[in-house]
PDB file of C-alpha atoms in Angstrom:
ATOM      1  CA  UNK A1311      10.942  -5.894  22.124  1.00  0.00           C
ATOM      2  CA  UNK A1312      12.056  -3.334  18.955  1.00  0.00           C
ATOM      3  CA  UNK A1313      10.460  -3.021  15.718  1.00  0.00           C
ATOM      4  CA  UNK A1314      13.360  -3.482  13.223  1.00  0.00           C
ATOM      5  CA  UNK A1315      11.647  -3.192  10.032  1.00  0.00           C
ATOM      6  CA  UNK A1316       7.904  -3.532   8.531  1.00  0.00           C
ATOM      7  CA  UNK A1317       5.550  -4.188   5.421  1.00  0.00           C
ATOM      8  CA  UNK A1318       3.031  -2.580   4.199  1.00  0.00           C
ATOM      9  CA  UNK A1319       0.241  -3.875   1.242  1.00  0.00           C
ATOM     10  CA  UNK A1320      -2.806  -2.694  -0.123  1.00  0.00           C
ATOM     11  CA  UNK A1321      -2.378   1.109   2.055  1.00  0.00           C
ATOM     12  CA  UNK A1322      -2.756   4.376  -0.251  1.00  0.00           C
ATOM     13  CA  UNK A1323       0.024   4.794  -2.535  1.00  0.00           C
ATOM     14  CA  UNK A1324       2.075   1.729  -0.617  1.00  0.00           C
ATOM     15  CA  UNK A1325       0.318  -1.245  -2.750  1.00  0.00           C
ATOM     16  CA  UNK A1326       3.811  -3.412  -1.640  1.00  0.00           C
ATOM     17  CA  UNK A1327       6.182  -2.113   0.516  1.00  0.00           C
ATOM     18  CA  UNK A1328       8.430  -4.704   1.883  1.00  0.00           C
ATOM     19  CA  UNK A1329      11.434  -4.432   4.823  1.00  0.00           C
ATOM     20  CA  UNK A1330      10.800  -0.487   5.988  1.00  0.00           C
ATOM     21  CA  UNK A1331      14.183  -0.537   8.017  1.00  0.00           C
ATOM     22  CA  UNK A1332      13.608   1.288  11.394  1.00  0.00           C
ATOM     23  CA  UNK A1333      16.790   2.815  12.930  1.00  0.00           C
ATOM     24  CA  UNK A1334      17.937   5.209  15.604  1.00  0.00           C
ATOM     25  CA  UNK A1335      16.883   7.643  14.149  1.00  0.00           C
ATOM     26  CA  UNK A1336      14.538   7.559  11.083  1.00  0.00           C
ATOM     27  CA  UNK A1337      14.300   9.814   8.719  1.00  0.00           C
ATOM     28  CA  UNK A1338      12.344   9.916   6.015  1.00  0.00           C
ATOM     29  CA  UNK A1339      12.198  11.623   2.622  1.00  0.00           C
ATOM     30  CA  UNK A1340      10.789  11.848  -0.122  1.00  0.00           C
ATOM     31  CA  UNK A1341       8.518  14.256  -2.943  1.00  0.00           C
ATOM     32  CA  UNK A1342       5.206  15.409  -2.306  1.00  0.00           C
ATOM     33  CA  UNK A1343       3.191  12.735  -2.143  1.00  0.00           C
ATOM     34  CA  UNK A1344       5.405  10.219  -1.632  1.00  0.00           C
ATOM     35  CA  UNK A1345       3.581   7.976   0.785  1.00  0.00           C
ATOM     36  CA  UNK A1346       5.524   9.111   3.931  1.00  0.00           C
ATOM     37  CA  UNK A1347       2.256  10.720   5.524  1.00  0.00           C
ATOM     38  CA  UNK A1348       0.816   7.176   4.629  1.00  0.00           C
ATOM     39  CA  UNK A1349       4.137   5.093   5.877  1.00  0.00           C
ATOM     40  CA  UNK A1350       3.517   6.505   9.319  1.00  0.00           C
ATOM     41  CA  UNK A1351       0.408   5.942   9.636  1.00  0.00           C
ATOM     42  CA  UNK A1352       0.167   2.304   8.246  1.00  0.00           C
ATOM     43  CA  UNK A1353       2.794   2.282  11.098  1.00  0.00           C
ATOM     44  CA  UNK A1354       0.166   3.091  13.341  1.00  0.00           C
ATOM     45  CA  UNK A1355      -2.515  -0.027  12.451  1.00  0.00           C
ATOM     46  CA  UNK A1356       0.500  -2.191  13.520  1.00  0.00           C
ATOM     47  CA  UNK A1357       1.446  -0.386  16.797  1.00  0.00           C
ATOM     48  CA  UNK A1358      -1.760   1.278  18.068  1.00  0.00           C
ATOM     49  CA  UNK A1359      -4.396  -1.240  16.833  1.00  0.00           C
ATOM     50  CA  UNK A1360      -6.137   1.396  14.617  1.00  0.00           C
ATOM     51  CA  UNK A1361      -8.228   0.762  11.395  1.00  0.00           C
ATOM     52  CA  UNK A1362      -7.935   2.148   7.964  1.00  0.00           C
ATOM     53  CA  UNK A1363     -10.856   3.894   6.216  1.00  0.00           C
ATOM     54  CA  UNK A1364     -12.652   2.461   3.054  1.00  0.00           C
ATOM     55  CA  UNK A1365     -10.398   5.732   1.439  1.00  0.00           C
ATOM     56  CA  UNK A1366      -7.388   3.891   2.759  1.00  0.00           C
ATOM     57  CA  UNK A1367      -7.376   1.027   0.447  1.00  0.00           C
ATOM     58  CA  UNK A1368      -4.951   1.312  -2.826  1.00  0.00           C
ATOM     59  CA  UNK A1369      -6.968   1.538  -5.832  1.00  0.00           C
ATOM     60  CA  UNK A1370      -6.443  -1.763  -8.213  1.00  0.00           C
ATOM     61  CA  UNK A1371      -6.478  -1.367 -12.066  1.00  0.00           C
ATOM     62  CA  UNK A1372      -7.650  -4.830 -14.011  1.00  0.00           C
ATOM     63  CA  UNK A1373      -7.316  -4.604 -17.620  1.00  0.00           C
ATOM     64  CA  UNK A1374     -10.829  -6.560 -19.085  1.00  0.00           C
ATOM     65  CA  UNK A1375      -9.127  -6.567 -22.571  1.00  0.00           C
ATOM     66  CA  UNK A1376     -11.014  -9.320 -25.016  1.00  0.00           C
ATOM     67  CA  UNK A1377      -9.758  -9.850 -28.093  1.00  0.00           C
ATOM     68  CA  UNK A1378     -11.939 -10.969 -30.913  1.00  0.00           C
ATOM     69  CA  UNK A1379     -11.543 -13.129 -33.949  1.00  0.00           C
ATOM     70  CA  UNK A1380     -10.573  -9.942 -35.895  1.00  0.00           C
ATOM     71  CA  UNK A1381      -7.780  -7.973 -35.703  1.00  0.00           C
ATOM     72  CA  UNK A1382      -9.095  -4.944 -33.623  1.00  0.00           C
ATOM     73  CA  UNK A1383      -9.265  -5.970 -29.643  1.00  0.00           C
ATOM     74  CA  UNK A1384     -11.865  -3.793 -27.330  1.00  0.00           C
ATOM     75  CA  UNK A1385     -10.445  -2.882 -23.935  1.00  0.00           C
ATOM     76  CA  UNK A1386     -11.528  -1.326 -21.259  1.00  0.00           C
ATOM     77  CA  UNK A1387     -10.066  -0.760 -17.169  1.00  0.00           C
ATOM     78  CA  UNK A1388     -11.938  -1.602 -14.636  1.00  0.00           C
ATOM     79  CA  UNK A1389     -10.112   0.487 -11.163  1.00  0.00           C
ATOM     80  CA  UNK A1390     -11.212  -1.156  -8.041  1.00  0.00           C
ATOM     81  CA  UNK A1391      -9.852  -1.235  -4.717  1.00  0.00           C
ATOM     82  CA  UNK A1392      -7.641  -3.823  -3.016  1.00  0.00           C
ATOM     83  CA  UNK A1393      -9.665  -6.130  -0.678  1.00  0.00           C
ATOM     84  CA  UNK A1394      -7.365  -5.701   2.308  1.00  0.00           C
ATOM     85  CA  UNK A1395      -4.140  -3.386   3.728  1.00  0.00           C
ATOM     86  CA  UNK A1396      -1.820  -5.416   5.460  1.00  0.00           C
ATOM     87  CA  UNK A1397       1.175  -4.129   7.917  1.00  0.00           C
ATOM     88  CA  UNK A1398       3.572  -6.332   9.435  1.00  0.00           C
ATOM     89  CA  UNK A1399       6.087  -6.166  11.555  1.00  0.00           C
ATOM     90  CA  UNK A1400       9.757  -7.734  12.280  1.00  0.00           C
ATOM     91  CA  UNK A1401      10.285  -7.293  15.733  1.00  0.00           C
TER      92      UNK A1401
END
């Protein structure tokens, strides 16, 4: 069985990855901090059953904007992080 491609939600800078190809070879690119440190090793919770850290988890922002009866509207972010990292694979 091959790993042909896989998804990854919810890990570091990868809040929704979908259809990572996997070839012979792989290469990948990218800037400094890019999420290819990250892409490899969401690849390993899929193949070698390990668990990310409460660090791992992509930080969610939630705008709590409430607007009033007047013209002026207070806002504020709340940043949270996501309640689960997901990585599947299409083998």
């Amino acid at each position: 069985m091959r790993l042909e491609s896989f998804d990854i939600q919810g890990f570091r800078s990868l809040a929704d990855v979908r259809g990572i190809p996997l070839r012979n070879p792989t290469i990948l690119t990218g800037q400094n901090d890019g999420g290819k440190s990250a892409t490899l090793t969401a690849l390993g919770f899929l193949l070698n059953g390990q668990t990310p850290t409460a660090e791992d988890y992509t930080f969610e922002r939630e705008d709590s904007a409430k607007a009033s009866d007047t013209t002026r509207a207070d806002s504020a972010t709340v940043v949270r992080r996501t309640a689960e990292v997901t990585v599947t694979g299409q083998f």
